[in-house]
Amino acid sequence: MHEIVLVNETHLGVPPHEAFGMFGRPGGPSWLFSARFEHAEPGAAAGVDIPLPFAAPGGETTVRGTARIVEVRPYRRIVLQHETPWTGRITITFAREPGGTRVRTVTELDQEALGWMTGGTGRAVPDGEGPADATCVALLTSMSGSAGLFGRAAANCAALAAEEINAEGGIGGRPVRIEVIDDRTHAATGLARLRELDQRRGLAAVVGVHSSATFDAVSRYARESGLLYLYTAANEGSRVQDGTLFRLGESVADQLAQAVPALMRDSGGRAWYLIGNDYSWPRAVSTQGRRIAEHHGGHVVGERLVR
């Protein structure tokens, strides 16, 4: 596996315990990745700005990622395992030296990071590169951007599914290879990367775990090309199948049909105020929520969509 290691050292004119305390502080120094977390303890989740060795295709010099603290030695060392948009490690050490503290940060970037920065796709394959005759299935998800929190879980599930399928002989006797596409929570990026991979590899199917905006962009391509598209996220649609397009996740109506009467029954309330972002999901929630609430004897006293 190819790997890039980035090393940076900074001198601070404060003792180690003060330098250590800067990590995770709101508005903290950029050389500590502008990290954010609630507690500096193993298992705690953190948001970090990971520096890139060169500008990504979109011009980014850093990428916002998620990480988990795996080791803490107070005033001496912190180790994070970052999970999105790729996996890797960040090690920060604090050493006393004349006049203050030497802070050393080591960022390890793996093959996923190289693909991300060059605009390529990642890959979730249990055993190496996989044979040339493998059935290629794409996982289109968000490994970065505002929806990047669930991307790693989706990629891990895809890898596990491929491993289980291949252990039972694959599909039609051919092993499955999973290609992970990061749409960066951007519809145009998701469509462009999926189209490029499909035209280059000839995908058997694409599994989508992403936003409604990416769904709208990709579904048109899937219909036109005949690509089997399995959209697994909760969604605003009501049709389960439309040609080669399958919506497998719960719909807004499915969720609210269970939640609304249960809430009114348990709380004894009947009045509803509907509020959400001015986006497709909250708009569908407002429409379906009003209908279902009124059907069960409730009434909507106000409604607001915010930007």
Tab-separated table of C-alpha atoms in Angstrom:
chain	number	residue	atom	x	y	z
A	1	MET	CA	0.000	0.000	0.000
A	2	HIS	CA	1.306	3.452	-0.945
A	3	GLU	CA	1.527	5.957	1.882
A	4	ILE	CA	2.404	9.603	2.414
A	5	VAL	CA	3.655	10.797	5.784
A	6	LEU	CA	3.492	14.516	6.574
A	7	VAL	CA	5.590	15.813	9.475
A	8	ASN	CA	5.466	19.261	11.023
A	9	GLU	CA	7.195	20.704	14.111
A	10	THR	CA	6.277	23.903	15.913
A	11	HIS	CA	7.874	25.644	18.895
A	12	LEU	CA	5.556	27.217	21.469
A	13	GLY	CA	6.717	29.542	24.182
A	14	VAL	CA	4.546	27.835	26.801
A	15	PRO	CA	5.069	24.744	28.978
A	16	PRO	CA	3.796	21.330	27.747
A	17	HIS	CA	0.649	21.332	29.867
A	18	GLU	CA	-0.486	24.620	28.287
A	19	ALA	CA	0.398	23.466	24.772
A	20	PHE	CA	-1.475	20.220	25.380
A	21	GLY	CA	-4.525	22.174	26.513
A	22	MET	CA	-4.706	23.995	23.168
A	23	PHE	CA	-5.651	20.789	21.352
A	24	GLY	CA	-9.400	20.623	20.824
A	25	ARG	CA	-10.005	24.149	22.075
A	26	PRO	CA	-12.519	26.106	19.937
A	27	GLY	CA	-10.618	28.290	17.511
A	28	GLY	CA	-7.420	26.369	18.250
A	29	PRO	CA	-4.265	26.749	16.139
A	30	SER	CA	-4.360	25.364	12.611
A	31	TRP	CA	-1.238	23.270	13.206
A	32	LEU	CA	-3.333	21.258	15.652
A	33	PHE	CA	-5.819	20.562	12.843
A	34	SER	CA	-8.414	22.963	14.283
A	35	ALA	CA	-9.642	19.910	16.150
A	36	ARG	CA	-12.965	19.894	17.962
A	37	PHE	CA	-14.122	17.385	20.560
A	38	GLU	CA	-15.788	17.315	23.952
A	39	HIS	CA	-13.249	15.319	25.981
A	40	ALA	CA	-9.626	14.350	25.329
A	41	GLU	CA	-10.078	10.676	26.134
A	42	PRO	CA	-9.822	7.393	24.187
A	43	GLY	CA	-12.945	6.744	22.158
A	44	ALA	CA	-13.974	10.396	21.880
A	45	ALA	CA	-14.981	11.585	18.406
A	46	ALA	CA	-13.222	14.614	16.938
A	47	GLY	CA	-13.518	16.805	13.871
A	48	VAL	CA	-10.176	17.698	12.260
A	49	ASP	CA	-8.860	19.712	9.314
A	50	ILE	CA	-6.366	17.408	7.606
A	51	PRO	CA	-3.665	19.190	5.550
A	52	LEU	CA	-3.161	17.987	1.982
A	53	PRO	CA	0.328	17.723	0.458
A	54	PHE	CA	-1.000	19.396	-2.691
A	55	ALA	CA	-4.250	20.998	-3.742
A	56	ALA	CA	-7.147	18.650	-4.410
A	57	PRO	CA	-9.124	18.871	-7.705
A	58	GLY	CA	-11.481	21.406	-6.154
A	59	GLY	CA	-8.561	23.572	-4.977
A	60	GLU	CA	-8.762	22.455	-1.341
A	61	THR	CA	-5.551	22.528	0.714
A	62	THR	CA	-7.228	20.956	3.738
A	63	VAL	CA	-10.128	18.560	4.100
A	64	ARG	CA	-12.538	18.409	7.004
A	65	GLY	CA	-12.563	14.901	8.398
A	66	THR	CA	-13.746	12.908	11.362
A	67	ALA	CA	-11.468	11.038	13.728
A	68	ARG	CA	-11.502	9.119	16.962
A	69	ILE	CA	-9.023	9.554	19.776
A	70	VAL	CA	-7.274	6.227	20.392
A	71	GLU	CA	-4.494	7.217	22.802
A	72	VAL	CA	-3.944	10.026	25.307
A	73	ARG	CA	-0.841	10.562	27.432
A	74	PRO	CA	-1.490	13.855	29.234
A	75	TYR	CA	0.954	16.620	28.286
A	76	ARG	CA	2.972	14.186	26.117
A	77	ARG	CA	1.081	12.492	23.291
A	78	ILE	CA	-2.299	12.242	21.509
A	79	VAL	CA	-3.073	9.736	18.738
A	80	LEU	CA	-6.145	9.914	16.506
A	81	GLN	CA	-7.432	7.410	13.984
A	82	HIS	CA	-9.178	9.391	11.287
A	83	GLU	CA	-12.107	7.684	9.618
A	84	THR	CA	-13.357	10.054	6.918
A	85	PRO	CA	-12.788	10.877	4.169
A	86	TRP	CA	-10.144	8.127	4.433
A	87	THR	CA	-8.558	6.087	7.180
A	88	GLY	CA	-5.184	6.954	8.702
A	89	ARG	CA	-3.470	8.208	11.829
A	90	ILE	CA	-2.519	11.551	13.329
A	91	THR	CA	0.082	11.534	16.088
A	92	ILE	CA	0.827	14.684	18.102
A	93	THR	CA	3.671	14.760	20.632
A	94	PHE	CA	4.567	17.479	23.135
A	95	ALA	CA	8.192	17.689	24.346
A	96	ARG	CA	9.667	20.206	26.761
A	97	GLU	CA	12.580	22.207	25.375
A	98	PRO	CA	14.324	25.452	26.375
A	99	GLY	CA	11.833	28.292	26.336
A	100	GLY	CA	8.718	26.191	25.867
A	101	THR	CA	7.416	23.114	24.035
A	102	ARG	CA	8.184	21.405	20.758
A	103	VAL	CA	4.967	20.111	19.175
A	104	ARG	CA	5.436	17.476	16.485
A	105	THR	CA	2.534	16.333	14.294
A	106	VAL	CA	2.723	13.294	12.032
A	107	THR	CA	-0.111	12.680	9.559
A	108	GLU	CA	-0.236	9.346	7.739
A	109	LEU	CA	-2.187	9.303	4.469
A	110	ASP	CA	-2.966	5.980	2.792
A	111	GLN	CA	-3.977	4.930	-0.717
A	112	GLU	CA	-7.534	6.145	-0.170
A	113	ALA	CA	-6.195	9.639	0.439
A	114	LEU	CA	-4.152	9.556	-2.763
A	115	GLY	CA	-7.238	8.609	-4.751
A	116	TRP	CA	-9.331	11.276	-3.046
A	117	MET	CA	-6.841	14.041	-3.773
A	118	THR	CA	-6.388	13.071	-7.415
A	119	GLY	CA	-10.126	12.843	-8.007
A	120	GLY	CA	-10.217	9.049	-8.196
A	121	THR	CA	-12.418	6.635	-6.319
A	122	GLY	CA	-11.595	4.682	-3.238
A	123	ARG	CA	-11.940	0.952	-3.002
A	124	ALA	CA	-13.472	-1.335	-0.410
A	125	VAL	CA	-12.137	-4.773	-1.292
A	126	PRO	CA	-11.602	-7.440	1.385
A	127	ASP	CA	-8.600	-9.087	-0.287
A	128	GLY	CA	-6.254	-6.886	-2.270
A	129	GLU	CA	-7.140	-5.603	-5.737
A	130	GLY	CA	-9.477	-8.454	-6.643
A	131	PRO	CA	-9.461	-10.560	-9.827
A	132	ALA	CA	-9.941	-9.026	-13.268
A	133	ASP	CA	-13.185	-10.944	-13.912
A	134	ALA	CA	-14.859	-9.627	-10.757
A	135	THR	CA	-18.350	-8.146	-10.785
A	136	CYS	CA	-17.822	-4.453	-10.117
A	137	VAL	CA	-20.375	-2.732	-7.856
A	138	ALA	CA	-20.060	0.936	-6.897
A	139	LEU	CA	-20.926	2.345	-3.497
A	140	LEU	CA	-21.786	6.012	-4.008
A	141	THR	CA	-21.708	7.753	-0.644
A	142	SER	CA	-20.338	10.803	1.179
A	143	MET	CA	-16.911	10.260	2.692
A	144	SER	CA	-16.396	14.004	3.079
A	145	GLY	CA	-18.426	17.191	3.214
A	146	SER	CA	-21.373	17.872	5.490
A	147	ALA	CA	-22.768	14.333	5.102
A	148	GLY	CA	-19.379	12.663	5.576
A	149	LEU	CA	-20.268	11.356	9.028
A	150	PHE	CA	-21.973	8.246	7.688
A	151	GLY	CA	-19.614	7.475	4.793
A	152	ARG	CA	-17.171	5.301	6.720
A	153	ALA	CA	-19.973	3.163	8.157
A	154	ALA	CA	-21.394	2.671	4.661
A	155	ALA	CA	-17.982	1.700	3.260
A	156	ASN	CA	-17.382	-0.753	6.105
A	157	CYS	CA	-20.779	-2.371	5.511
A	158	ALA	CA	-20.033	-2.656	1.791
A	159	ALA	CA	-16.702	-4.350	2.475
A	160	LEU	CA	-18.362	-6.792	4.875
A	161	ALA	CA	-21.117	-7.557	2.358
A	162	ALA	CA	-18.566	-8.237	-0.398
A	163	GLU	CA	-16.602	-10.501	1.922
A	164	GLU	CA	-19.698	-12.531	2.814
A	165	ILE	CA	-20.867	-12.793	-0.815
A	166	ASN	CA	-17.431	-13.854	-2.015
A	167	ALA	CA	-17.147	-16.446	0.749
A	168	GLU	CA	-20.273	-18.061	-0.707
A	169	GLY	CA	-18.952	-18.086	-4.265
A	170	GLY	CA	-19.734	-14.571	-5.441
A	171	ILE	CA	-22.494	-13.707	-7.908
A	172	GLY	CA	-22.910	-16.193	-10.753
A	173	GLY	CA	-19.550	-17.655	-9.818
A	174	ARG	CA	-17.762	-14.312	-10.104
A	175	PRO	CA	-16.351	-12.471	-7.081
A	176	VAL	CA	-17.672	-9.035	-6.173
A	177	ARG	CA	-15.441	-5.977	-6.130
A	178	ILE	CA	-16.661	-2.828	-4.382
A	179	GLU	CA	-15.566	0.584	-5.657
A	180	VAL	CA	-16.286	3.411	-3.195
A	181	ILE	CA	-17.125	6.763	-4.790
A	182	ASP	CA	-17.039	9.871	-2.587
A	183	ASP	CA	-19.501	12.485	-3.822
A	184	ARG	CA	-18.114	14.936	-1.217
A	185	THR	CA	-21.781	15.769	-0.430
A	186	HIS	CA	-22.007	17.406	-3.852
A	187	ALA	CA	-24.429	16.171	-6.496
A	188	ALA	CA	-22.377	17.138	-9.559
A	189	THR	CA	-19.265	15.483	-8.135
A	190	GLY	CA	-21.165	12.275	-7.433
A	191	LEU	CA	-22.628	12.147	-10.926
A	192	ALA	CA	-19.306	12.910	-12.645
A	193	ARG	CA	-17.406	10.283	-10.676
A	194	LEU	CA	-20.065	7.626	-11.144
A	195	ARG	CA	-20.322	8.255	-14.887
A	196	GLU	CA	-16.532	8.110	-15.298
A	197	LEU	CA	-16.234	4.841	-13.354
A	198	ASP	CA	-19.182	3.224	-15.141
A	199	GLN	CA	-17.829	4.117	-18.575
A	200	ARG	CA	-14.328	2.935	-17.635
A	201	ARG	CA	-15.191	-0.253	-15.750
A	202	GLY	CA	-18.716	-1.202	-16.772
A	203	LEU	CA	-20.541	-1.339	-13.443
A	204	ALA	CA	-23.016	-4.104	-12.649
A	205	ALA	CA	-24.847	-1.866	-10.165
A	206	VAL	CA	-24.503	1.153	-7.914
A	207	VAL	CA	-25.618	1.270	-4.282
A	208	GLY	CA	-26.425	4.784	-3.079
A	209	VAL	CA	-26.117	6.101	0.481
A	210	HIS	CA	-26.179	9.852	-0.056
A	211	SER	CA	-28.269	13.014	-0.199
A	212	SER	CA	-31.470	13.608	-2.138
A	213	ALA	CA	-29.637	16.116	-4.344
A	214	THR	CA	-27.164	13.449	-5.468
A	215	PHE	CA	-30.062	11.041	-5.972
A	216	ASP	CA	-31.817	13.477	-8.309
A	217	ALA	CA	-28.657	13.889	-10.383
A	218	VAL	CA	-27.653	10.234	-10.505
A	219	SER	CA	-31.121	8.753	-11.042
A	220	ARG	CA	-31.410	10.441	-14.436
A	221	TYR	CA	-28.119	8.902	-15.547
A	222	ALA	CA	-29.112	5.478	-14.199
A	223	ARG	CA	-32.410	5.522	-16.125
A	224	GLU	CA	-30.769	6.649	-19.370
A	225	SER	CA	-27.901	4.134	-19.162
A	226	GLY	CA	-29.906	1.221	-17.732
A	227	LEU	CA	-27.595	0.988	-14.713
A	228	LEU	CA	-29.106	-0.896	-11.768
A	229	TYR	CA	-29.375	1.687	-8.980
A	230	LEU	CA	-30.204	0.653	-5.401
A	231	TYR	CA	-30.889	3.702	-3.244
A	232	THR	CA	-30.851	2.597	0.396
A	233	ALA	CA	-31.248	5.861	2.321
A	234	ALA	CA	-34.501	7.123	3.815
A	235	ASN	CA	-36.050	9.250	1.090
A	236	GLU	CA	-38.947	11.421	-0.009
A	237	GLY	CA	-40.121	9.138	-2.814
A	238	SER	CA	-43.069	6.785	-2.718
A	239	ARG	CA	-42.351	4.454	-5.644
A	240	VAL	CA	-40.224	1.475	-4.677
A	241	GLN	CA	-39.245	0.611	-8.252
A	242	ASP	CA	-38.917	2.712	-11.381
A	243	GLY	CA	-37.271	0.718	-14.149
A	244	THR	CA	-33.739	-0.122	-12.985
A	245	LEU	CA	-34.086	2.245	-10.017
A	246	PHE	CA	-35.021	0.795	-6.627
A	247	ARG	CA	-35.686	2.814	-3.473
A	248	LEU	CA	-35.048	0.496	-0.540
A	249	GLY	CA	-35.068	2.975	2.345
A	250	GLU	CA	-38.056	4.163	4.347
A	251	SER	CA	-40.083	7.038	2.948
A	252	VAL	CA	-41.187	10.122	4.851
A	253	ALA	CA	-44.757	8.822	4.873
A	254	ASP	CA	-43.618	5.423	6.225
A	255	GLN	CA	-41.831	7.048	9.152
A	256	LEU	CA	-44.474	9.637	10.035
A	257	ALA	CA	-47.354	7.166	9.761
A	258	GLN	CA	-45.820	5.388	12.760
A	259	ALA	CA	-44.359	8.350	14.662
A	260	VAL	CA	-47.183	10.923	14.538
A	261	PRO	CA	-50.028	8.871	16.082
A	262	ALA	CA	-47.654	7.357	18.643
A	263	LEU	CA	-46.476	10.806	19.779
A	264	MET	CA	-50.021	12.149	20.046
A	265	ARG	CA	-51.130	9.073	21.950
A	266	ASP	CA	-48.227	9.167	24.413
A	267	SER	CA	-48.171	12.945	24.947
A	268	GLY	CA	-51.887	13.675	24.735
A	269	GLY	CA	-51.114	16.617	22.444
A	270	ARG	CA	-52.852	17.441	19.188
A	271	ALA	CA	-51.226	20.701	18.045
A	272	TRP	CA	-48.187	20.615	15.743
A	273	TYR	CA	-45.696	23.262	14.634
A	274	LEU	CA	-43.662	22.146	11.604
A	275	ILE	CA	-40.164	23.554	11.167
A	276	GLY	CA	-37.158	22.515	9.087
A	277	ASN	CA	-34.506	23.574	6.590
A	278	ASP	CA	-35.699	24.678	3.156
A	279	TYR	CA	-34.657	21.398	1.549
A	280	SER	CA	-36.445	18.461	-0.051
A	281	TRP	CA	-36.649	16.269	3.072
A	282	PRO	CA	-38.122	18.920	5.431
A	283	ARG	CA	-40.532	20.028	2.697
A	284	ALA	CA	-41.782	16.461	2.334
A	285	VAL	CA	-42.003	16.133	6.129
A	286	SER	CA	-44.206	19.235	6.283
A	287	THR	CA	-46.505	18.006	3.523
A	288	GLN	CA	-46.859	14.475	4.842
A	289	GLY	CA	-46.816	15.555	8.492
A	290	ARG	CA	-49.804	17.859	8.028
A	291	ARG	CA	-51.767	15.178	6.190
A	292	ILE	CA	-51.041	12.443	8.742
A	293	ALA	CA	-51.564	14.660	11.788
A	294	GLU	CA	-54.967	15.825	10.531
A	295	HIS	CA	-55.925	12.244	9.650
A	296	HIS	CA	-55.359	11.264	13.287
A	297	GLY	CA	-57.266	14.206	14.748
A	298	GLY	CA	-54.369	16.657	15.104
A	299	HIS	CA	-53.952	20.141	13.646
A	300	VAL	CA	-50.998	22.232	12.476
A	301	VAL	CA	-50.740	25.630	14.188
A	302	GLY	CA	-47.715	26.876	12.241
A	303	GLU	CA	-45.119	25.957	9.649
A	304	ARG	CA	-41.722	27.413	8.756
A	305	LEU	CA	-38.819	26.493	6.480
A	306	VAL	CA	-35.520	28.237	7.190
A	307	ARG	CA	-32.372	28.702	5.126
